[in-house]
CSV table of C-alpha atoms in Angstrom, one decimal:
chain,number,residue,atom,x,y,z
A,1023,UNK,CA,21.1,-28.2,14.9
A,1024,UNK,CA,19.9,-28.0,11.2
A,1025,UNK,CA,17.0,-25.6,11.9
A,1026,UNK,CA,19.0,-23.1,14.1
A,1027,UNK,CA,19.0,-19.6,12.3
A,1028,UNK,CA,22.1,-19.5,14.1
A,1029,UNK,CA,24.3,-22.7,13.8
A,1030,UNK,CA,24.0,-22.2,9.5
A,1031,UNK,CA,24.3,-18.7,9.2
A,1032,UNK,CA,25.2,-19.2,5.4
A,1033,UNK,CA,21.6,-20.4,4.9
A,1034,UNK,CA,20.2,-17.5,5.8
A,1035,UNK,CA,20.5,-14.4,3.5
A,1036,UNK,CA,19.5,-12.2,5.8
A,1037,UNK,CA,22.8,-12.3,7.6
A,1038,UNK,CA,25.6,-11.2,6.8
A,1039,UNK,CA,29.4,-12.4,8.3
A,1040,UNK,CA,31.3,-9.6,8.9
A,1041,UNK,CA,34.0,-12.0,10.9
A,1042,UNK,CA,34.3,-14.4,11.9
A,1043,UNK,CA,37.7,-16.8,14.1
A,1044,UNK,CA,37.8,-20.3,15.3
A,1045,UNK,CA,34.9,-20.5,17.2
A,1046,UNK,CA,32.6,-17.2,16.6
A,1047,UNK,CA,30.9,-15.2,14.0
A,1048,UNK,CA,30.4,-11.5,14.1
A,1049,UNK,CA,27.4,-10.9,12.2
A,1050,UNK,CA,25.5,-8.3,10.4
A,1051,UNK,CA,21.6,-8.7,9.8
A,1052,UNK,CA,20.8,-6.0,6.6
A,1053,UNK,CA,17.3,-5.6,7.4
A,1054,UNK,CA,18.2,-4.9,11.1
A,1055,UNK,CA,20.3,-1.9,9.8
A,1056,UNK,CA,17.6,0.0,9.1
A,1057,UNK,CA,16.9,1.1,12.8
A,1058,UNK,CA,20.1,-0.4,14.6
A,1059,UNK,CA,22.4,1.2,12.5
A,1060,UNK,CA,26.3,-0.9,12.6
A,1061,UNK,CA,24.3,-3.4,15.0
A,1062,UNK,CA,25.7,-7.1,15.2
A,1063,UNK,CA,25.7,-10.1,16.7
A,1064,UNK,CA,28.8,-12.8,18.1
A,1065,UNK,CA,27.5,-15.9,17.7
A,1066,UNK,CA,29.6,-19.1,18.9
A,1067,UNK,CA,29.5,-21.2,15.4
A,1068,UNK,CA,29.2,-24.4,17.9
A,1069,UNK,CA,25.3,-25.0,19.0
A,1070,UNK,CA,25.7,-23.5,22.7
A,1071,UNK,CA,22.1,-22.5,24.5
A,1072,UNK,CA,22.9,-19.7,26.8
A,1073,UNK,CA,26.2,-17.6,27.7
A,1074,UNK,CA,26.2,-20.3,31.0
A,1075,UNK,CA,27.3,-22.8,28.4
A,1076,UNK,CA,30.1,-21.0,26.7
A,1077,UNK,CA,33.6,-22.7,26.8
A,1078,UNK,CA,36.5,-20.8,28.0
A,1079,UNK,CA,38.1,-20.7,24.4
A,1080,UNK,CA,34.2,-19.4,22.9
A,1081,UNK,CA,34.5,-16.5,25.5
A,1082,UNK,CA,38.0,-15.3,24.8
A,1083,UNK,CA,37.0,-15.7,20.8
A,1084,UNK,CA,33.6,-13.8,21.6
A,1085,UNK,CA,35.8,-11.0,23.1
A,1086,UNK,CA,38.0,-11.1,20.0
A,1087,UNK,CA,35.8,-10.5,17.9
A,1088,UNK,CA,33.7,-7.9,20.0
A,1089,UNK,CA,36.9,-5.9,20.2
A,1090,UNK,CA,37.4,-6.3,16.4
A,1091,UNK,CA,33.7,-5.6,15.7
A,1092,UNK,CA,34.1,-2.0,17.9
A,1093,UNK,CA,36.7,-0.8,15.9
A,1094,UNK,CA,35.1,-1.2,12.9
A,1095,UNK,CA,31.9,0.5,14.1
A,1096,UNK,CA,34.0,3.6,15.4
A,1097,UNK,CA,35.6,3.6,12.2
A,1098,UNK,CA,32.4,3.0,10.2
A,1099,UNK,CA,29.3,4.9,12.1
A,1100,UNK,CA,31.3,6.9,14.6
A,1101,UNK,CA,28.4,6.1,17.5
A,1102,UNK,CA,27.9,8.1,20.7
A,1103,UNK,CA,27.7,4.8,22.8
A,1104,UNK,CA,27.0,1.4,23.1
A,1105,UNK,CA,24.7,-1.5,24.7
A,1106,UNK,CA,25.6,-4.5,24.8
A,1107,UNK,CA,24.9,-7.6,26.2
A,1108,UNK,CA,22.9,-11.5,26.3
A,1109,UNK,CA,19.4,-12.2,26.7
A,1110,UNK,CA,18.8,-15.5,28.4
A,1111,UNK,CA,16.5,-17.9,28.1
A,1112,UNK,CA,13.1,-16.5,26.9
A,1113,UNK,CA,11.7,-14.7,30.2
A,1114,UNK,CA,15.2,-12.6,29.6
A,1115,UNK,CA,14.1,-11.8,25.8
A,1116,UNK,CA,16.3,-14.9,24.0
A,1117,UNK,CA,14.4,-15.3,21.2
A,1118,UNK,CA,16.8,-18.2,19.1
A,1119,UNK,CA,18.1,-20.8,21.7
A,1120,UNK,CA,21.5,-20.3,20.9
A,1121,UNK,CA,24.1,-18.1,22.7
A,1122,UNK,CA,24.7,-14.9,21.1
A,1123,UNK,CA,26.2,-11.3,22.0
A,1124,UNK,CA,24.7,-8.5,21.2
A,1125,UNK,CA,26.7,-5.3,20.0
A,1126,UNK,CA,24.0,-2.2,19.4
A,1127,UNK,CA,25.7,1.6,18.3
A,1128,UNK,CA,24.2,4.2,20.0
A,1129,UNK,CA,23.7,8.0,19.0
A,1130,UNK,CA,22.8,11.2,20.4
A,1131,UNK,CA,20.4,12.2,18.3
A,1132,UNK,CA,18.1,8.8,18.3
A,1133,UNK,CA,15.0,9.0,20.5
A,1134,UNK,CA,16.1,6.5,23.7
A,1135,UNK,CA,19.6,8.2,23.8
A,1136,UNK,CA,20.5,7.8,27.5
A,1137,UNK,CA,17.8,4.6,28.1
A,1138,UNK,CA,20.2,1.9,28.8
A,1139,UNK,CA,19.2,-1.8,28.9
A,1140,UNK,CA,18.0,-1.3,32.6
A,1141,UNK,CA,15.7,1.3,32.1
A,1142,UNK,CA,13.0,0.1,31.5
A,1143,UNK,CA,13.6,-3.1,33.4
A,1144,UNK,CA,13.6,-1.4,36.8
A,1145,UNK,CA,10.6,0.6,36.5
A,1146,UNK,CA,7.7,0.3,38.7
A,1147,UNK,CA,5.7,-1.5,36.1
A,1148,UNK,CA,8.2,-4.5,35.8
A,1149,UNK,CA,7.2,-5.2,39.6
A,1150,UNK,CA,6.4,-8.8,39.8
A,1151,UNK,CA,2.6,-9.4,41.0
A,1152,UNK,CA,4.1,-11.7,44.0
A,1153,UNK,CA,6.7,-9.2,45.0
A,1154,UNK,CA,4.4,-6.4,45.0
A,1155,UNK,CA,1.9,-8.3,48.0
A,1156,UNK,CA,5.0,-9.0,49.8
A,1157,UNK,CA,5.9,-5.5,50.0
A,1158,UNK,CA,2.1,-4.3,50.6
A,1159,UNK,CA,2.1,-6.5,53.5
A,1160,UNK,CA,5.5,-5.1,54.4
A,1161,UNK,CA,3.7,-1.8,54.4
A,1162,UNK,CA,0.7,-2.8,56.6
C-alpha cells in the first residue's frame, strides 16, 4: 500500500531500520526514544493487516529479528524488563493497519515499573456496560 507508514518505511524519516531479514524490519522511531527508551517495532515488509495474517516464514523472521533486536537492547540500555506484544485491530489499540510487534525496554526506576500490559486492562473500569447488567442481575 503506497500510503502505509509501514509498507515504505524509507519514506518516512522518522523511522529508523535498525534490521532488517527477508521478510521483517526491526525498527527504531527517534522521537519515540524520548520516553520509550531502545523501544522498536518488527514490521513484516509485506502489507499484512493483523498477526492472524502472518505467514509461517513472517513469524519465524519476526522471531529473528526480536531475538536479534533483544540482544542489542541488553547490550545497548541494559533494561530491567520487557513488554511486548500486538495490538489488533483498533478496539485492541492498532493504530496503522499493518501487522507489527512491539518490543518496549522496561526499567526500575520509571514510574509504571511493575504495570504490565494487563494492568490496566483488567481493572474494574474496563468492565464492559453489557457485562456489568449481566452480572448485576447475576447478583439479584
Amino acid at each position: 500500500m503506497k500510503e502505509c507508514l509501514f509498507c515504505n518505511p524509507l519514506n518516512f524519516p522518522e523511522q529508523k531500520i535498525v534490521f532488517e531479514n527477508e521478510s521483517c524490519y526491526f525498527i527504531q522511531s527517534p522521537k519515540a526514544q524520548d520516553i520509550l527508551e531502545g523501544a522498536g517495532l518488527v514490521i513484516p515488509k509485506a502489507h499484512v493487516e493483523t498477526v492472524f495474517d502472518l505467514s509461517e516464514k513472517e513469524w519465524m523472521d519476526t522471531y529473528e529479528l526480536m531475538q536479534k533486536a533483544k540482544k542489542l537492547l541488553d547490550e545497548t540500555y541494559g533494561p530491567d524488563g520487557y513488554s511486548t506484544g500486538w495490538n489488533v485491530k483498533p478496539v485492541g489499540g492498532q493504530s496503522i493497519p499493518h501487522a507489527h510487534f512491539h518490543i518496549i525496554p522496561r526499567f526500575a526506576d520509571e514510574p509504571f515499573a511493575g504495570k504490565g500490559i494487563r494492568a490496566w486492562i483488567k481493572s474494574e473500569a474496563n468492565r464492559r456496560p453489557s457485562r456489568k447488567i449481566e452480572i448485576e442481575a447475576e447478583v439479584k
